[in-house]
């Protein structure tokens, strides 16, 4: 907002609150899909899911995706801004290679003018028959789907992405909104999970925030997840019930010791 990239007077559509207390992932996803069916126009939709860590956002998104694909035959995309941040970082690192000694110089590379140029080097649309992001500039001509596990995971990107992300939140939000709206208009269901501060800027009436009316359960769930994950590391396939209980007791003792310290 301070840079004028995002409208300071922007007001997002209202969120629908879904209390997940005592509900299975199937029940939560069905409740959300019920709201969509009420306003179904036969086109694609953008579905935003928010909520505190521990309310089941990831599980809910996976369930909704599964139901839309298997039960209704819909095309579904789970969108993440991560590859857009990586693409901008790749361009910034490439700029440094071409305009210096090769080391990443954030002060010189991440000027307002350069960031605008980098974003303009990204385009979203259909390439080779499917939606993709194209990186085209500074001698690069790449499709994100083809380099997301190679160039976009290279050290020069990985170690600099936090620095770039700090100064490109607004630009990436605007780019993502346009991409998401384009897919929705083409009949694709786009599932977007994230923090309200970021996903607020994606236009859609389908906004849901997951809550637990008993907030103490969030901490209990996190503790249970840590307990199970720790125990699983110590157990072999086919472990007996007694071995499982012992592993759980040992992990619980470690967690209690951490609290005591």
Tab-separated table of C-alpha atoms in Angstrom:
chain	number	residue	atom	x	y	z
A	1	UNK	CA	0.000	0.000	0.000
A	2	UNK	CA	2.821	2.394	0.885
A	3	UNK	CA	4.245	2.038	-2.657
A	4	UNK	CA	0.849	2.674	-4.246
A	5	UNK	CA	0.770	-0.782	-5.840
A	6	UNK	CA	-2.344	-1.851	-3.920
A	7	UNK	CA	-5.445	0.315	-3.588
A	8	UNK	CA	-5.432	1.653	0.000
A	9	UNK	CA	-9.244	1.879	-0.085
A	10	UNK	CA	-9.745	-1.706	-1.264
A	11	UNK	CA	-12.468	-3.614	0.600
A	12	UNK	CA	-12.675	-7.417	0.123
A	13	UNK	CA	-15.912	-9.347	-0.099
A	14	UNK	CA	-17.311	-10.690	3.165
A	15	UNK	CA	-15.999	-13.984	4.531
A	16	UNK	CA	-18.300	-16.854	5.471
A	17	UNK	CA	-17.277	-18.356	8.808
A	18	UNK	CA	-17.199	-22.146	9.072
A	19	UNK	CA	-16.837	-23.575	12.577
A	20	UNK	CA	-14.988	-26.872	12.161
A	21	UNK	CA	-15.498	-28.016	15.771
A	22	UNK	CA	-16.704	-31.620	15.830
A	23	UNK	CA	-16.861	-31.858	12.030
A	24	UNK	CA	-15.014	-34.268	9.780
A	25	UNK	CA	-13.047	-32.982	6.733
A	26	UNK	CA	-15.854	-34.329	4.535
A	27	UNK	CA	-18.470	-32.361	6.470
A	28	UNK	CA	-16.454	-29.137	6.323
A	29	UNK	CA	-15.820	-29.447	2.581
A	30	UNK	CA	-19.478	-30.312	1.918
A	31	UNK	CA	-20.590	-27.230	3.843
A	32	UNK	CA	-18.343	-25.016	1.718
A	33	UNK	CA	-19.411	-26.675	-1.535
A	34	UNK	CA	-23.051	-26.194	-0.484
A	35	UNK	CA	-22.528	-22.427	-0.515
A	36	UNK	CA	-21.049	-22.667	-4.006
A	37	UNK	CA	-23.947	-24.714	-5.352
A	38	UNK	CA	-26.403	-22.092	-4.116
A	39	UNK	CA	-24.907	-19.582	-6.532
A	40	UNK	CA	-23.690	-21.971	-9.241
A	41	UNK	CA	-23.658	-20.392	-12.697
A	42	UNK	CA	-21.975	-23.332	-14.427
A	43	UNK	CA	-18.661	-21.506	-14.679
A	44	UNK	CA	-15.439	-21.838	-12.780
A	45	UNK	CA	-14.997	-20.245	-9.391
A	46	UNK	CA	-12.265	-18.891	-7.180
A	47	UNK	CA	-12.493	-20.324	-3.656
A	48	UNK	CA	-10.495	-18.712	-0.858
A	49	UNK	CA	-9.828	-20.630	2.361
A	50	UNK	CA	-8.353	-18.883	5.417
A	51	UNK	CA	-7.985	-19.712	9.083
A	52	UNK	CA	-5.519	-20.111	11.908
A	53	UNK	CA	-2.916	-22.854	11.711
A	54	UNK	CA	-4.510	-26.004	13.067
A	55	UNK	CA	-8.028	-25.412	11.731
A	56	UNK	CA	-7.513	-27.809	8.813
A	57	UNK	CA	-7.080	-25.488	5.830
A	58	UNK	CA	-4.796	-27.838	3.898
A	59	UNK	CA	-7.003	-30.863	4.531
A	60	UNK	CA	-10.110	-28.906	3.536
A	61	UNK	CA	-8.549	-27.685	0.280
A	62	UNK	CA	-7.486	-31.250	-0.576
A	63	UNK	CA	-11.006	-32.562	0.107
A	64	UNK	CA	-12.694	-29.847	-1.949
A	65	UNK	CA	-10.305	-30.493	-4.832
A	66	UNK	CA	-10.979	-34.236	-4.663
A	67	UNK	CA	-14.763	-33.801	-4.603
A	68	UNK	CA	-14.827	-31.295	-7.464
A	69	UNK	CA	-12.654	-33.538	-9.634
A	70	UNK	CA	-14.114	-36.960	-8.815
A	71	UNK	CA	-17.780	-36.114	-8.191
A	72	UNK	CA	-18.339	-33.248	-10.606
A	73	UNK	CA	-15.610	-33.667	-13.216
A	74	UNK	CA	-14.295	-30.123	-12.707
A	75	UNK	CA	-10.882	-28.797	-13.646
A	76	UNK	CA	-9.227	-27.717	-10.394
A	77	UNK	CA	-6.022	-25.758	-9.739
A	78	UNK	CA	-4.525	-25.172	-6.293
A	79	UNK	CA	-2.776	-21.820	-6.711
A	80	UNK	CA	0.321	-20.742	-4.825
A	81	UNK	CA	2.164	-17.438	-5.148
A	82	UNK	CA	5.476	-19.175	-4.413
A	83	UNK	CA	6.528	-19.697	-8.028
A	84	UNK	CA	5.782	-16.074	-8.881
A	85	UNK	CA	8.094	-14.886	-6.103
A	86	UNK	CA	10.707	-17.360	-7.379
A	87	UNK	CA	10.342	-16.082	-10.940
A	88	UNK	CA	10.913	-12.478	-9.867
A	89	UNK	CA	13.914	-13.624	-7.810
A	90	UNK	CA	15.385	-15.434	-10.820
A	91	UNK	CA	15.064	-12.253	-12.878
A	92	UNK	CA	16.639	-10.161	-10.116
A	93	UNK	CA	19.552	-12.604	-9.772
A	94	UNK	CA	20.029	-12.640	-13.544
A	95	UNK	CA	20.037	-8.822	-13.585
A	96	UNK	CA	22.809	-8.865	-10.960
A	97	UNK	CA	24.836	-11.282	-13.068
A	98	UNK	CA	24.534	-8.979	-16.073
A	99	UNK	CA	25.089	-5.697	-14.225
A	100	UNK	CA	27.734	-6.434	-11.624
A	101	UNK	CA	30.174	-8.997	-10.366
A	102	UNK	CA	27.543	-11.730	-10.152
A	103	UNK	CA	26.798	-11.370	-6.448
A	104	UNK	CA	23.238	-10.475	-5.447
A	105	UNK	CA	22.986	-6.752	-4.700
A	106	UNK	CA	19.453	-6.136	-3.389
A	107	UNK	CA	19.880	-2.360	-3.144
A	108	UNK	CA	20.758	-2.035	-6.836
A	109	UNK	CA	18.585	-4.825	-8.223
A	110	UNK	CA	15.346	-4.212	-6.345
A	111	UNK	CA	14.628	-0.608	-7.270
A	112	UNK	CA	11.052	0.420	-8.005
A	113	UNK	CA	11.879	0.680	-11.714
A	114	UNK	CA	13.567	-2.725	-11.873
A	115	UNK	CA	10.734	-4.441	-10.004
A	116	UNK	CA	8.226	-2.997	-12.469
A	117	UNK	CA	10.379	-4.295	-15.339
A	118	UNK	CA	10.682	-7.763	-13.773
A	119	UNK	CA	6.911	-8.056	-13.285
A	120	UNK	CA	6.373	-6.966	-16.907
A	121	UNK	CA	8.666	-9.825	-17.968
A	122	UNK	CA	6.100	-12.258	-16.534
A	123	UNK	CA	2.917	-13.162	-18.383
A	124	UNK	CA	0.148	-15.621	-17.618
A	125	UNK	CA	-1.928	-17.390	-20.215
A	126	UNK	CA	-2.260	-20.570	-22.227
A	127	UNK	CA	1.006	-21.974	-23.512
A	128	UNK	CA	1.142	-25.353	-25.251
A	129	UNK	CA	-2.554	-25.769	-24.554
A	130	UNK	CA	-2.486	-25.167	-20.790
A	131	UNK	CA	-2.302	-22.250	-18.388
A	132	UNK	CA	1.225	-21.348	-17.384
A	133	UNK	CA	3.451	-18.436	-16.394
A	134	UNK	CA	6.056	-17.319	-18.919
A	135	UNK	CA	9.328	-15.653	-17.926
A	136	UNK	CA	10.511	-13.621	-20.888
A	137	UNK	CA	13.307	-11.095	-20.407
A	138	UNK	CA	17.024	-10.579	-19.727
A	139	UNK	CA	17.752	-13.345	-22.225
A	140	UNK	CA	15.433	-15.827	-20.490
A	141	UNK	CA	12.406	-17.414	-22.129
A	142	UNK	CA	11.021	-20.050	-19.791
A	143	UNK	CA	7.723	-21.617	-18.748
A	144	UNK	CA	7.353	-21.970	-14.989
A	145	UNK	CA	5.869	-25.465	-15.231
A	146	UNK	CA	9.033	-26.632	-16.998
A	147	UNK	CA	11.578	-25.032	-14.647
A	148	UNK	CA	9.813	-25.015	-11.262
A	149	UNK	CA	11.981	-27.873	-10.009
A	150	UNK	CA	15.215	-26.798	-11.730
A	151	UNK	CA	16.027	-23.134	-12.377
A	152	UNK	CA	13.471	-21.899	-9.840
A	153	UNK	CA	15.026	-24.098	-7.149
A	154	UNK	CA	18.608	-23.099	-7.930
A	155	UNK	CA	20.723	-21.686	-5.060
A	156	UNK	CA	20.715	-18.164	-6.511
A	157	UNK	CA	16.915	-18.200	-6.235
A	158	UNK	CA	16.522	-20.120	-2.975
A	159	UNK	CA	18.857	-17.956	-0.906
A	160	UNK	CA	17.504	-14.635	-2.205
A	161	UNK	CA	13.749	-15.237	-2.345
A	162	UNK	CA	13.091	-13.964	1.233
A	163	UNK	CA	14.719	-10.627	0.369
A	164	UNK	CA	12.761	-10.305	-2.882
A	165	UNK	CA	9.462	-11.384	-1.295
A	166	UNK	CA	9.706	-8.600	1.274
A	167	UNK	CA	9.530	-5.909	-1.403
A	168	UNK	CA	7.252	-7.539	-4.007
A	169	UNK	CA	4.162	-8.536	-2.016
A	170	UNK	CA	1.934	-6.008	-3.743
A	171	UNK	CA	3.194	-6.727	-7.257
A	172	UNK	CA	2.784	-10.490	-6.828
A	173	UNK	CA	-0.698	-10.101	-5.354
A	174	UNK	CA	-1.830	-8.085	-8.384
A	175	UNK	CA	-0.249	-10.565	-10.838
A	176	UNK	CA	-1.813	-13.528	-9.023
A	177	UNK	CA	-5.262	-11.929	-8.970
A	178	UNK	CA	-5.218	-11.440	-12.741
A	179	UNK	CA	-4.036	-15.022	-13.320
A	180	UNK	CA	-6.639	-16.473	-10.976
A	181	UNK	CA	-9.483	-14.459	-12.509
A	182	UNK	CA	-8.390	-15.585	-15.996
A	183	UNK	CA	-8.539	-19.256	-14.987
A	184	UNK	CA	-11.898	-18.812	-13.266
A	185	UNK	CA	-13.372	-17.199	-16.375
A	186	UNK	CA	-12.167	-20.216	-18.374
A	187	UNK	CA	-14.218	-22.596	-16.241
A	188	UNK	CA	-11.467	-23.691	-13.864
A	189	UNK	CA	-12.024	-23.934	-10.130
A	190	UNK	CA	-9.131	-22.214	-8.383
A	191	UNK	CA	-8.492	-23.054	-4.725
A	192	UNK	CA	-6.471	-20.450	-2.858
A	193	UNK	CA	-5.277	-21.033	0.696
A	194	UNK	CA	-3.413	-18.394	2.649
A	195	UNK	CA	-3.357	-15.497	5.079
A	196	UNK	CA	-6.195	-12.987	4.903
A	197	UNK	CA	-3.749	-10.108	4.372
A	198	UNK	CA	-2.708	-11.650	1.056
A	199	UNK	CA	-5.805	-13.407	-0.277
A	200	UNK	CA	-8.030	-10.425	0.540
A	201	UNK	CA	-6.873	-8.897	-2.732
A	202	UNK	CA	-8.225	-11.697	-4.910
A	203	UNK	CA	-11.735	-10.818	-6.042
A	204	UNK	CA	-14.278	-13.563	-5.316
A	205	UNK	CA	-17.551	-13.905	-3.412
A	206	UNK	CA	-16.491	-17.396	-2.310
A	207	UNK	CA	-14.472	-16.597	0.827
A	208	UNK	CA	-14.387	-18.906	3.808
A	209	UNK	CA	-12.592	-18.638	7.107
A	210	UNK	CA	-12.234	-21.783	9.212
A	211	UNK	CA	-12.561	-21.355	12.963
A	212	UNK	CA	-12.690	-23.492	16.081
A	213	UNK	CA	-15.241	-22.201	18.591
A	214	UNK	CA	-13.114	-23.932	21.238
A	215	UNK	CA	-9.751	-22.351	20.409
A	216	UNK	CA	-7.940	-24.482	22.983
A	217	UNK	CA	-8.316	-27.370	20.534
A	218	UNK	CA	-5.939	-25.664	18.099
A	219	UNK	CA	-3.071	-26.070	20.554
A	220	UNK	CA	-4.154	-29.596	21.402
A	221	UNK	CA	-4.231	-30.531	17.728
A	222	UNK	CA	-0.777	-29.103	17.120
A	223	UNK	CA	0.532	-31.042	20.114
A	224	UNK	CA	-1.070	-34.257	18.808
A	225	UNK	CA	0.467	-33.714	15.363
A	226	UNK	CA	3.934	-33.259	16.887
A	227	UNK	CA	3.417	-36.295	19.109
A	228	UNK	CA	2.429	-38.553	16.218
A	229	UNK	CA	5.118	-37.250	13.852
A	230	UNK	CA	7.841	-37.791	16.456
A	231	UNK	CA	6.640	-41.290	17.305
A	232	UNK	CA	6.443	-42.303	13.628
A	233	UNK	CA	10.133	-41.498	13.180
A	234	UNK	CA	11.002	-44.060	15.852
A	235	UNK	CA	8.701	-46.839	14.657
A	236	UNK	CA	9.203	-49.449	11.968
A	237	UNK	CA	6.524	-50.853	9.674
A	238	UNK	CA	4.391	-53.446	11.408
A	239	UNK	CA	5.114	-52.160	14.925
A	240	UNK	CA	3.095	-53.780	17.719
A	241	UNK	CA	0.603	-51.813	19.836
A	242	UNK	CA	2.959	-51.890	22.809
A	243	UNK	CA	5.799	-50.412	20.734
A	244	UNK	CA	3.513	-47.643	19.535
A	245	UNK	CA	2.487	-46.753	23.075
A	246	UNK	CA	6.117	-46.709	24.205
A	247	UNK	CA	7.105	-44.402	21.337
A	248	UNK	CA	4.219	-42.057	22.146
A	249	UNK	CA	5.156	-41.989	25.844
A	250	UNK	CA	8.771	-41.159	24.990
A	251	UNK	CA	7.757	-38.317	22.674
A	252	UNK	CA	5.329	-36.957	25.257
A	253	UNK	CA	8.108	-36.952	27.853
A	254	UNK	CA	10.329	-34.960	25.478
A	255	UNK	CA	7.576	-32.410	24.863
A	256	UNK	CA	6.912	-32.018	28.575
A	257	UNK	CA	10.634	-31.481	29.146
A	258	UNK	CA	10.647	-28.756	26.476
A	259	UNK	CA	7.791	-26.972	28.236
A	260	UNK	CA	9.629	-27.206	31.542
A	261	UNK	CA	12.716	-25.609	30.042
